[in-house]
mmCIF file of C-alpha atoms in Angstrom:
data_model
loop_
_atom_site.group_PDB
_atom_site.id
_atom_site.type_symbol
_atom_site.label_atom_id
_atom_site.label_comp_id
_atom_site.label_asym_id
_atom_site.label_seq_id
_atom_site.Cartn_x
_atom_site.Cartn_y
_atom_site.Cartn_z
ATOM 1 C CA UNK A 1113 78.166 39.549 41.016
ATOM 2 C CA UNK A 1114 78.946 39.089 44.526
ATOM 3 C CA UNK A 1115 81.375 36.263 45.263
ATOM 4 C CA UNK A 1116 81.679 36.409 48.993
ATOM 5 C CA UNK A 1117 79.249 34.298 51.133
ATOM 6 C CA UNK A 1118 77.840 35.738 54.491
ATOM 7 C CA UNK A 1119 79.425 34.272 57.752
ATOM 8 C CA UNK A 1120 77.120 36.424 59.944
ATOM 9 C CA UNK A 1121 74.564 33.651 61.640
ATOM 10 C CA UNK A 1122 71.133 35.198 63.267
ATOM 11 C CA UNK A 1123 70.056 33.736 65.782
ATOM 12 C CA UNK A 1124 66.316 32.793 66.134
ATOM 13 C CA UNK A 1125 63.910 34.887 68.397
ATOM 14 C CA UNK A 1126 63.469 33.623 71.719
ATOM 15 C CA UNK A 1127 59.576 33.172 70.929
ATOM 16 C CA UNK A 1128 57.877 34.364 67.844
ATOM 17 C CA UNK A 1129 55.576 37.718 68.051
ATOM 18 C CA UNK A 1130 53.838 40.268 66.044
ATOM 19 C CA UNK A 1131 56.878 41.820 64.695
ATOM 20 C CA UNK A 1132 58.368 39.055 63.420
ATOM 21 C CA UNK A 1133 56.087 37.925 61.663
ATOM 22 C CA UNK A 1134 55.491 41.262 60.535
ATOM 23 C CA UNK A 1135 58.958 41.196 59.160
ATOM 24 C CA UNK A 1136 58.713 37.718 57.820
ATOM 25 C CA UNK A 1137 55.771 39.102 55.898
ATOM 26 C CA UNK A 1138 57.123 42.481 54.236
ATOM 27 C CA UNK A 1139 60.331 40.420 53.372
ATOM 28 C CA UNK A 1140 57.804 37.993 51.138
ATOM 29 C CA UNK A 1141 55.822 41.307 49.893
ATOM 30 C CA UNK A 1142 59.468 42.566 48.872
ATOM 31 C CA UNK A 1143 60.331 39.382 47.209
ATOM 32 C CA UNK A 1144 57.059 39.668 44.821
ATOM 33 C CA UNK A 1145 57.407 42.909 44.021
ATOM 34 C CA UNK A 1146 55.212 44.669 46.505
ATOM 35 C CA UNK A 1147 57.942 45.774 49.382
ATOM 36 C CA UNK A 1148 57.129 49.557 49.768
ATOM 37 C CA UNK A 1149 53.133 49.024 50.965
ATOM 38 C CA UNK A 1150 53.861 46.292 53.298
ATOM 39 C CA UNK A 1151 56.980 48.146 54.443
ATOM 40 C CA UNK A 1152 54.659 51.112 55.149
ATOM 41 C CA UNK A 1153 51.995 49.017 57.305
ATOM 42 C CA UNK A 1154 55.063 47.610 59.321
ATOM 43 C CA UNK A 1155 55.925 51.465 60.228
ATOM 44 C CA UNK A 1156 52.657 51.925 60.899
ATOM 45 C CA UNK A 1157 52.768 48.920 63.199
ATOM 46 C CA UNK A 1158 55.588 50.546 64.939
ATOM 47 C CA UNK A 1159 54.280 54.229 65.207
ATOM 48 C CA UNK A 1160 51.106 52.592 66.926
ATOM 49 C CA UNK A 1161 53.204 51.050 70.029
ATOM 50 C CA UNK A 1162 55.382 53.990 70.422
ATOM 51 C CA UNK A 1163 52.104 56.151 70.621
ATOM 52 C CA UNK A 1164 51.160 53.776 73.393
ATOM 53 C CA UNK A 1165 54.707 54.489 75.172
ATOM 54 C CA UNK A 1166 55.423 50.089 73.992
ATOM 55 C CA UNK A 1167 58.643 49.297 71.778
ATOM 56 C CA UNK A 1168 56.535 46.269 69.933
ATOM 57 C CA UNK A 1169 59.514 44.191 70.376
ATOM 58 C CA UNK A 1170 62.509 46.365 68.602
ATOM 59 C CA UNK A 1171 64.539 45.050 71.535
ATOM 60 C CA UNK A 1172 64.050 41.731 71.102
ATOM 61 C CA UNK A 1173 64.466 41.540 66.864
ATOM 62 C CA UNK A 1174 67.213 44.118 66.364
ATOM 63 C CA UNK A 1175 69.406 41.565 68.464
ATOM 64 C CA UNK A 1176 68.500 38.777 66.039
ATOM 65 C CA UNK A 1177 67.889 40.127 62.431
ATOM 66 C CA UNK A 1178 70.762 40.270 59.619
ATOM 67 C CA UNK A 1179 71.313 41.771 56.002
ATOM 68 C CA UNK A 1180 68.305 42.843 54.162
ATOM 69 C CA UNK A 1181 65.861 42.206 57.270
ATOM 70 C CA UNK A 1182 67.956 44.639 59.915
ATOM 71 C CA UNK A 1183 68.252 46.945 56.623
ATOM 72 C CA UNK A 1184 64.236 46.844 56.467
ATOM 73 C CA UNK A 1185 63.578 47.293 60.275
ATOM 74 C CA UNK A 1186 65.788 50.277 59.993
ATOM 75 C CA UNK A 1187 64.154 51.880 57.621
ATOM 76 C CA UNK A 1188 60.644 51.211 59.173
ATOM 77 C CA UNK A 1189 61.941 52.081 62.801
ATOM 78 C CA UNK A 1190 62.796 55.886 60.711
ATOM 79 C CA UNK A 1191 59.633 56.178 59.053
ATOM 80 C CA UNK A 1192 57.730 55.468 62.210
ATOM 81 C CA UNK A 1193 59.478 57.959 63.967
ATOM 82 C CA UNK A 1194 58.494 60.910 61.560
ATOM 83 C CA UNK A 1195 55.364 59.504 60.329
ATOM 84 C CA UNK A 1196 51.952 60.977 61.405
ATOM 85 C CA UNK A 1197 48.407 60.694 60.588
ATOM 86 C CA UNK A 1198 47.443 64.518 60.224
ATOM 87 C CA UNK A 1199 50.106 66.054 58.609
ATOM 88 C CA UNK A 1200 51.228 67.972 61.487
ATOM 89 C CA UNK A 1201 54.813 69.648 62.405
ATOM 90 C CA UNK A 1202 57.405 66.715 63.320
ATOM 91 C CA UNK A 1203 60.830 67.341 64.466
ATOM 92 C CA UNK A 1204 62.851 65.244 62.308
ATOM 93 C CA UNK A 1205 65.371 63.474 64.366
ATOM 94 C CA UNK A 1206 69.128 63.163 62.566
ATOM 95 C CA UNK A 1207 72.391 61.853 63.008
ATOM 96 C CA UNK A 1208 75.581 63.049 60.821
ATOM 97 C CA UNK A 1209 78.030 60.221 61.135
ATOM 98 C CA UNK A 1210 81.584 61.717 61.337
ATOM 99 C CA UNK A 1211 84.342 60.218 60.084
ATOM 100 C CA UNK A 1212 87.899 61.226 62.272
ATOM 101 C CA UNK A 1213 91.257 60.136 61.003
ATOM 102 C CA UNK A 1214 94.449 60.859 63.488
ATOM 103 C CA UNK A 1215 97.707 60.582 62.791
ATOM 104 C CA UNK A 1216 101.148 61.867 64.663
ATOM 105 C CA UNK A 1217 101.162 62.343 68.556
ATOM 106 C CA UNK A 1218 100.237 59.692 71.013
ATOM 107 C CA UNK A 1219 99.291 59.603 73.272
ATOM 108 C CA UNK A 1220 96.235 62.093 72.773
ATOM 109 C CA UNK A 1221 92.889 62.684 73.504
ATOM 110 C CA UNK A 1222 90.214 64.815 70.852
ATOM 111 C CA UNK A 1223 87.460 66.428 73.152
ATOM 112 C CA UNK A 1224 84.397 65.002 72.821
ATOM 113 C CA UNK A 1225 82.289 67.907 72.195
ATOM 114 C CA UNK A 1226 82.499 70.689 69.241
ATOM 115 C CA UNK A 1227 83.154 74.185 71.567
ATOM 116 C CA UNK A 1228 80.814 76.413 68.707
ATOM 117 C CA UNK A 1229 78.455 73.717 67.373
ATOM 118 C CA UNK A 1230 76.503 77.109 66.339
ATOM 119 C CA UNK A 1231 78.928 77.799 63.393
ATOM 120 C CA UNK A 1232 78.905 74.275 62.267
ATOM 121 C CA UNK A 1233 75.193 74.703 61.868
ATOM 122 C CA UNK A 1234 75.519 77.973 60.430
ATOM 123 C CA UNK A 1235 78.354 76.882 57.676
ATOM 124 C CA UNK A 1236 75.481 74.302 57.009
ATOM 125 C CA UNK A 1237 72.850 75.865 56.670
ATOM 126 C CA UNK A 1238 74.470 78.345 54.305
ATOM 127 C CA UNK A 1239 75.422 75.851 52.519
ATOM 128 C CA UNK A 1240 72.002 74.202 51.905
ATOM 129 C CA UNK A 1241 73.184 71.074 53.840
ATOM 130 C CA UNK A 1242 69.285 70.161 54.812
ATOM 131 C CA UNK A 1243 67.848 71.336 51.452
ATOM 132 C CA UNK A 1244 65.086 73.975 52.101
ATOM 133 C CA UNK A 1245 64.831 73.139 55.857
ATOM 134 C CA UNK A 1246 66.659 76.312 57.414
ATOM 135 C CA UNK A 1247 65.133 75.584 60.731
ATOM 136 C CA UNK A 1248 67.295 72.949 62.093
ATOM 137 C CA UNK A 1249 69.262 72.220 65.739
ATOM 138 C CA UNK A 1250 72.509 70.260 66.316
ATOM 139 C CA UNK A 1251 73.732 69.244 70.013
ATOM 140 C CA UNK A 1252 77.553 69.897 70.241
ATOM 141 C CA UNK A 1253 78.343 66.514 71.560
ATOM 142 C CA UNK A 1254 80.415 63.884 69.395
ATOM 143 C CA UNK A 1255 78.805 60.735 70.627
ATOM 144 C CA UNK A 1256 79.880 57.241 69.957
ATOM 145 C CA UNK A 1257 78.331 54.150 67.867
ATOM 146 C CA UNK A 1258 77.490 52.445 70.993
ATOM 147 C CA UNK A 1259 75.704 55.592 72.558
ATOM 148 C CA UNK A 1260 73.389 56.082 69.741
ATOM 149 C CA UNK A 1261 72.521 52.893 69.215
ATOM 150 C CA UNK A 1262 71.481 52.502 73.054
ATOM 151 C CA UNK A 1263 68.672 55.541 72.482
ATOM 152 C CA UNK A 1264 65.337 53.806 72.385
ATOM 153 C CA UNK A 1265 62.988 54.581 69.369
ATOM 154 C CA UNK A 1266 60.274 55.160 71.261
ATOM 155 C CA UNK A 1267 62.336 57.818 72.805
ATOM 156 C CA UNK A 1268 63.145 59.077 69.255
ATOM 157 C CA UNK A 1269 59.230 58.845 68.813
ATOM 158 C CA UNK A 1270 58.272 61.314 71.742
ATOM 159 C CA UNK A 1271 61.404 63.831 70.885
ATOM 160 C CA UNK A 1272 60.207 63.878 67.322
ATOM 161 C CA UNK A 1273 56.591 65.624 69.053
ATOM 162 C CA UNK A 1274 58.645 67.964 71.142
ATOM 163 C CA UNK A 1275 57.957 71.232 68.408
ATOM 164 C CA UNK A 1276 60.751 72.737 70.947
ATOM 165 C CA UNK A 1277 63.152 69.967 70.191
ATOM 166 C CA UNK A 1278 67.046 71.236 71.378
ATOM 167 C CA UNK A 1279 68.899 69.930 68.433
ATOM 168 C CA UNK A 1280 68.946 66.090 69.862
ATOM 169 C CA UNK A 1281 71.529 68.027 72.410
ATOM 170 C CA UNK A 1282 70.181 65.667 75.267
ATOM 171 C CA UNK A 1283 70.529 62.325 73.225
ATOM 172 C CA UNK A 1284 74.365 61.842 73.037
ATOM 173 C CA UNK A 1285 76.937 62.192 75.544
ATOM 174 C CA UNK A 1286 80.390 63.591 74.801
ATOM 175 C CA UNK A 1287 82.889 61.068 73.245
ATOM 176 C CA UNK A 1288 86.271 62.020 73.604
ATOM 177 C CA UNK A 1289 88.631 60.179 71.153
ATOM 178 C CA UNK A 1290 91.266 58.259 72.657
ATOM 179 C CA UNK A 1291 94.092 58.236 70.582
ATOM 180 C CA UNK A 1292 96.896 55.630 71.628
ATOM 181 C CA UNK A 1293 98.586 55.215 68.531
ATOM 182 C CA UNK A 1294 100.816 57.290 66.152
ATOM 183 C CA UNK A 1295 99.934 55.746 63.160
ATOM 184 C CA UNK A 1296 96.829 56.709 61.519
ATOM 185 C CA UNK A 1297 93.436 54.948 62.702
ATOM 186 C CA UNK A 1298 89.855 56.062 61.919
ATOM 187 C CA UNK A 1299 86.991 56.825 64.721
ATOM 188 C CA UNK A 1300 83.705 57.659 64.566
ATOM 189 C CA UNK A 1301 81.200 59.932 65.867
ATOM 190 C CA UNK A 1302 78.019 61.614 65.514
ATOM 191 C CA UNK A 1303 76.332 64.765 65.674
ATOM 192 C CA UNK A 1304 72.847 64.779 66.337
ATOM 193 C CA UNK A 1305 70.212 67.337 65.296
ATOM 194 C CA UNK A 1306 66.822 67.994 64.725
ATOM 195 C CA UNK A 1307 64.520 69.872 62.112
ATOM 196 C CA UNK A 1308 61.097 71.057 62.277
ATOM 197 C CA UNK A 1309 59.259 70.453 59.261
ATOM 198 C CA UNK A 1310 55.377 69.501 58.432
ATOM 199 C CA UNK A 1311 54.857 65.620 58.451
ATOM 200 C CA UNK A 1312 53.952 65.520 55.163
ATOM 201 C CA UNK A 1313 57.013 67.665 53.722
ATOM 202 C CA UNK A 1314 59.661 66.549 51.439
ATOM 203 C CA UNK A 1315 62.673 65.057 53.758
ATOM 204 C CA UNK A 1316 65.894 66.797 54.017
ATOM 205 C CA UNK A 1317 66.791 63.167 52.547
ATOM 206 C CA UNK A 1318 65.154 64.800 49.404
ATOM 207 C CA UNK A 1319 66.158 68.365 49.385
ATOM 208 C CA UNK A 1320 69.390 68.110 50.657
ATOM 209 C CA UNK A 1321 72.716 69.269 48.785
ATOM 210 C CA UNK A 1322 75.466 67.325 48.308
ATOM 211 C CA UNK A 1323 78.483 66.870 50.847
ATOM 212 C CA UNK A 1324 80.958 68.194 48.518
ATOM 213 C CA UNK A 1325 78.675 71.677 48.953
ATOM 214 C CA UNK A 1326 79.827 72.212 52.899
ATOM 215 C CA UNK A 1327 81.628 69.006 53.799
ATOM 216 C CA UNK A 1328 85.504 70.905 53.231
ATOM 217 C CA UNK A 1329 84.360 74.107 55.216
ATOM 218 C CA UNK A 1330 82.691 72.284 58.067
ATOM 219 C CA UNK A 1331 85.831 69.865 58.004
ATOM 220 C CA UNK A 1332 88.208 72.809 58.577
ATOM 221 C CA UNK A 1333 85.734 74.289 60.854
ATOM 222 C CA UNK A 1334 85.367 70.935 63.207
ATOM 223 C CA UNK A 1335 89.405 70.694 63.057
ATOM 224 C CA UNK A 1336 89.428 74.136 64.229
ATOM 225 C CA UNK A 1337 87.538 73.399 67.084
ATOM 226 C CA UNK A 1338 88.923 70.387 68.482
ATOM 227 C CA UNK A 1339 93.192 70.699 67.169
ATOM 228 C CA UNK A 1340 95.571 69.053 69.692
ATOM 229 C CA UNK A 1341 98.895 70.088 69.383
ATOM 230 C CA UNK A 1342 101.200 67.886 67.315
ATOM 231 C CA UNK A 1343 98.169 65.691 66.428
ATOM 232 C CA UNK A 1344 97.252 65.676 62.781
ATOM 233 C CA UNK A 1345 93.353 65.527 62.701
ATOM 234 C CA UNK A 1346 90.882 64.878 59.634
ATOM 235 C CA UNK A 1347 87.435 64.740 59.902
ATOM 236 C CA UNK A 1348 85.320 63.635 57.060
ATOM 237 C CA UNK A 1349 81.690 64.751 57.771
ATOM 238 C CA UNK A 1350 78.909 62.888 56.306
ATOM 239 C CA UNK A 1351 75.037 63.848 55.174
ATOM 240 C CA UNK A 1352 72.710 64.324 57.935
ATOM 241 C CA UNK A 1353 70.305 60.860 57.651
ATOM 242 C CA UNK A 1354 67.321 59.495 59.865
ATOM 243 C CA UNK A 1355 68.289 57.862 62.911
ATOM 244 C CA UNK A 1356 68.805 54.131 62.445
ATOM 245 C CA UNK A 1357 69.930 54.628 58.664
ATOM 246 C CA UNK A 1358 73.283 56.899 60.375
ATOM 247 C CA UNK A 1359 74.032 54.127 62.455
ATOM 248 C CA UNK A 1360 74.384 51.386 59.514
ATOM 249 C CA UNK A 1361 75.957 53.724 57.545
ATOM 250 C CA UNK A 1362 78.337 55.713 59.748
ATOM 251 C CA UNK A 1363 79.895 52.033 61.014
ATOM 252 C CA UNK A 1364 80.098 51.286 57.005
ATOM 253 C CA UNK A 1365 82.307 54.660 56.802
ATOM 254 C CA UNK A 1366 84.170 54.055 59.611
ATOM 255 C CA UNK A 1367 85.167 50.410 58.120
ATOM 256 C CA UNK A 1368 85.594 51.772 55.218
ATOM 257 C CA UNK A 1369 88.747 54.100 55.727
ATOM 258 C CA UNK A 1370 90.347 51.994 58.144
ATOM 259 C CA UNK A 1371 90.617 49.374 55.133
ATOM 260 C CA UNK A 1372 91.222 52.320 53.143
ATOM 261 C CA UNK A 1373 94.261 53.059 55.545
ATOM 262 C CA UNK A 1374 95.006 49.563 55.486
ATOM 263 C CA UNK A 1375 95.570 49.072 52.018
ATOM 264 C CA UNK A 1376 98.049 52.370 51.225
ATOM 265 C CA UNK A 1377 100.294 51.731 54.313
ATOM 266 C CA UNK A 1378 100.336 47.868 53.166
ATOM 267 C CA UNK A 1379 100.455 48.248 49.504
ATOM 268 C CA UNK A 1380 103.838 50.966 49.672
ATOM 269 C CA UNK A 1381 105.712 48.631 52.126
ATOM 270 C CA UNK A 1382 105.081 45.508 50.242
ATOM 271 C CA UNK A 1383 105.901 47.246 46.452
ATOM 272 C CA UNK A 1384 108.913 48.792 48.061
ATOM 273 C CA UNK A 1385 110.217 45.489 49.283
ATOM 274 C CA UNK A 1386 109.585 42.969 46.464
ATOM 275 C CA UNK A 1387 107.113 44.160 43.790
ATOM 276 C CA UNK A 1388 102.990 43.105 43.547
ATOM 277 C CA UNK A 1389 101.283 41.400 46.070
ATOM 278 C CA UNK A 1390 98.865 38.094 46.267
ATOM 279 C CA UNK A 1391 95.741 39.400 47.373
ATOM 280 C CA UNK A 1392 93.294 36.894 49.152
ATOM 281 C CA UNK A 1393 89.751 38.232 50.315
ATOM 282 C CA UNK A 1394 87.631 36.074 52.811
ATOM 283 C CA UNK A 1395 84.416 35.248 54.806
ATOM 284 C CA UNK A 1396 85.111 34.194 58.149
ATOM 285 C CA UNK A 1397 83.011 32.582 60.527
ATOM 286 C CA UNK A 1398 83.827 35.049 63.051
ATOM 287 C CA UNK A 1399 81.706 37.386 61.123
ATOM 288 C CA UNK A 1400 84.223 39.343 59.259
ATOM 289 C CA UNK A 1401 85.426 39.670 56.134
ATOM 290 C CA UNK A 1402 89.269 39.344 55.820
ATOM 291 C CA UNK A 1403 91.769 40.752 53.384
ATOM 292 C CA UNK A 1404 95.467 38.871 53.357
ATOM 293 C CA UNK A 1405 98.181 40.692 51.608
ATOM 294 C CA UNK A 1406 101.440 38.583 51.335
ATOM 295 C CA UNK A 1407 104.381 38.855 48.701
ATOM 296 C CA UNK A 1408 105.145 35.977 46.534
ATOM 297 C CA UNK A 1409 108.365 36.141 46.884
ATOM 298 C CA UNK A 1410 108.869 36.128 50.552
ATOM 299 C CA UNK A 1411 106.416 34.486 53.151
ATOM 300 C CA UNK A 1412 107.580 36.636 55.912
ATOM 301 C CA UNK A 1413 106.211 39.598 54.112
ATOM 302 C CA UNK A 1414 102.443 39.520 54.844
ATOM 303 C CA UNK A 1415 99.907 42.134 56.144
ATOM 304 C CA UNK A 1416 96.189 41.366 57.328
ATOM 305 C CA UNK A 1417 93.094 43.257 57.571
ATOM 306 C CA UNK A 1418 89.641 42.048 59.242
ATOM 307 C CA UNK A 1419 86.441 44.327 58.139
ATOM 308 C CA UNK A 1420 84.104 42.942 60.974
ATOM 309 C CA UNK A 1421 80.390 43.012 59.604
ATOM 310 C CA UNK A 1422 77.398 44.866 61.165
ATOM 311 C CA UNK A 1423 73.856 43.199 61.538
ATOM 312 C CA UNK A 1424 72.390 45.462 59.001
ATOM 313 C CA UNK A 1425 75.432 45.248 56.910
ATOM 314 C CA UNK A 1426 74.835 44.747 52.627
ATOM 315 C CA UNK A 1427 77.516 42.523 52.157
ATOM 316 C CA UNK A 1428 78.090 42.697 48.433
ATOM 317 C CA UNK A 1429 78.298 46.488 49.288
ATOM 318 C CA UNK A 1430 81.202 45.628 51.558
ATOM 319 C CA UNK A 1431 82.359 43.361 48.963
ATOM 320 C CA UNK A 1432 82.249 46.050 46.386
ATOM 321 C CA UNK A 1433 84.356 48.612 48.465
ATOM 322 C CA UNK A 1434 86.977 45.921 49.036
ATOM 323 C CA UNK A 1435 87.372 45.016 45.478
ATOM 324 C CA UNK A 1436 87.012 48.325 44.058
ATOM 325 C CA UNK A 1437 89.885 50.089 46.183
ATOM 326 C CA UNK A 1438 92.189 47.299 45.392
ATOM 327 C CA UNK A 1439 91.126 47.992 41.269
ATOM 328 C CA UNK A 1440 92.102 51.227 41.582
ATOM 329 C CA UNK A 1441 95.249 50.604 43.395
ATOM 330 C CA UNK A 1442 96.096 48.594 40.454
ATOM 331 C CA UNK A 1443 96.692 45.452 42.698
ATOM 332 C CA UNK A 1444 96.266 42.422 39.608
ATOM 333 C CA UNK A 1445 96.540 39.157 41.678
ATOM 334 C CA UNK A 1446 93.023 39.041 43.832
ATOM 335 C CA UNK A 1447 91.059 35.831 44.827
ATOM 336 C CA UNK A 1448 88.214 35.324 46.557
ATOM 337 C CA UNK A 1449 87.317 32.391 48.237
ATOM 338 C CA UNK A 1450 83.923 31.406 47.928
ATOM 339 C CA UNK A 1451 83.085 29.651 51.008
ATOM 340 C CA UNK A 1452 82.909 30.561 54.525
ATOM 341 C CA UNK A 1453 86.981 29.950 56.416
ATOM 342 C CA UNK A 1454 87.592 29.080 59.904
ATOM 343 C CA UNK A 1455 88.390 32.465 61.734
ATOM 344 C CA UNK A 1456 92.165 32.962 62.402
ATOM 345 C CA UNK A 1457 94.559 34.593 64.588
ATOM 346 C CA UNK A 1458 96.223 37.543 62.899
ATOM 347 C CA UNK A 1459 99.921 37.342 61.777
ATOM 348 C CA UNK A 1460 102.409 37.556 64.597
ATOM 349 C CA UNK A 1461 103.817 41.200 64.370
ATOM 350 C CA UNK A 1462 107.094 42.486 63.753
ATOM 351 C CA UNK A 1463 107.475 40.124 60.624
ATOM 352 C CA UNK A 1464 107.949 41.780 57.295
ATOM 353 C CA UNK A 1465 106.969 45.474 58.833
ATOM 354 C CA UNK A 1466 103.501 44.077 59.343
ATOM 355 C CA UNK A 1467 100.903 46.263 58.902
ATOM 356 C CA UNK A 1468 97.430 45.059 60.795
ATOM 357 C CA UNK A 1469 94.156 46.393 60.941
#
């Protein structure tokens, strides 16, 4: 049962309009049990205005909307894209979030594009990565969050009709990765691609094999590629997914190691030093969710950790992956406040070895 209350505050559209209420109305439909038609007239909503070259307000909401209601425009915004009325051939537009973990020399830069994107696709598609769907495109640039969220859907909408569609090449620029410190620190990245199936096909989302099928070879493959010297370099490749889904999800992934990094570097420094930690977990109203590790037995010795929340964030999935890790590190002494705390600055460093994230 999640414990953790949400700190992230909406804010109101400027003035109300079709979509919202639109939203306001599939969210009620969802709440009685009948979520998945009214979901489907909102993407039909959408696909109407991008036929007519209009964004019907995606601008406006996606800047307001939190939790289950960004999660629900997301997955509308996807279906709109690759819906069509006659069943034709659609060019399924995909992301495959990418996970990148360096470690070692600094500093360092990771090129921002993959040199042979072709044998990425290949290992792939030998692999069954897409399912059945063998006719599939990537572009060889590693873009960033912030590019792919700045691609318009209507945009998505038009390159989804393009039955020549260059593997989403054109959507993302090249990212290179900055990397400015030695210790380790998670980035992320995204490959996008396209597939051309019929409209009325099973998804890849359907017929797809699992990660653990391809995801070590293309790892080795992508490290391959893009090794610096004296720069130890992990990337952890994800499924392909529809277009607004990737960008929830890769920013959960990215969030998700970091704390993951977090938690090993603090947890061997603090048992080294004096034993078990106390572990606090909080909302704050900065919009993240904060994990304190101190040791009981000295107050010098604490490490901190902010996991900064996305719009379309599930927060008792957040919750979950918190709570879990620190289960199977075997840390005993966790508490979780249950109201919303004043954001705070971060421990001074250089106390205790402090580790902070």
């Amino acid at each position: 049962m999640p414990r953790l209350p949400d700190p992230r505050t909406p804010a109101s559209p400027a003035a109300p309009h079709e979509l919202a209420a639109r939203i306001d109305a599939v969210l009620t439909a969802s709440a009685a049990g009948d979520g998945g038609r009214a979901e489907a007239g909102l993407a039909r909503l959408l696909r109407r205005a991008f036929e007519r070259g209009e964004d019907a307000g995606v601008g406006t909401m996606t800047d307001v909307l939190g939790g289950a209601a960004a999660r629900m425009l997301d997955r509308a915004l996807d279906a709109a894209i690759h819906g069509a009325d006659d069943g034709g051939l659609i060019a399924r537009v995909f992301l495959i979030p990418l996970v990148f973990v360096t470690a070692g020399r600094a500093p360092a830069e990771v090129q921002g594009a993959l040199p042979d994107v072709a044998a990425i696709a290949g290992l792939m598609r030998r692999a069954g990565a897409l399912g059945a769907v063998e006719n599939f495109g990537l572009g060889n640039a590693l873009g960033s969050l912030e590019a792919a969220r700045a691609v318009p859907p209507q945009q998505l909408f038009g390159l989804a009709r393009q039955w020549g569609a260059d593997g989403g090449a054109s959507l993302l620029a090249p990212a290179p990765i900055a990397v400015t410190d030695a210790e380790e620190r998670a980035h992320l990245r995204f490959l996008a691609g396209a597939s051309l199936t019929a409209a009325d096909a099973p998804t890849f989302l359907e017929t797809a094999g699992t990660v653990g099928r391809w995801g070590i070879a293309v790892s080795g493959a992508i490290h391959d590629q893009l090794a610096v010297e004296g720069l130890s370099l992990l990337a952890l490749p994800r499924a392909p997914m529809p277009w607004f889904r990737a960008l929830t999800e890769g920013a959960f992934l990215r969030e998700e190691v970091t704390f993951n990094l977090f938690v090993t570097g603090a947890l061997r420094r603090i048992r080294a030093e004096t034993g078990e930690p106390d572990v606090v977990v909080s909302a704050r109203d900065d919009g993240t969710v904060r994990v304190d590790m101190s040791s009981p037995f000295d107050p010098q010795i604490r490490h901190a950790h902010r996991w900064p929340l996305q719009a379309a964030d599930d927060l008792a999935r957040v919750e979950a992956s918190i709570l879990d890790l620190l289960r199977d590190c075997r840390v005993e002494r966790v508490e979780v406040q249950e109201a919303v705390l004043p954001a705070e600055d971060m421990p001074a460093p250089g106390i205790g070895g402090l580790l902070r994230h």
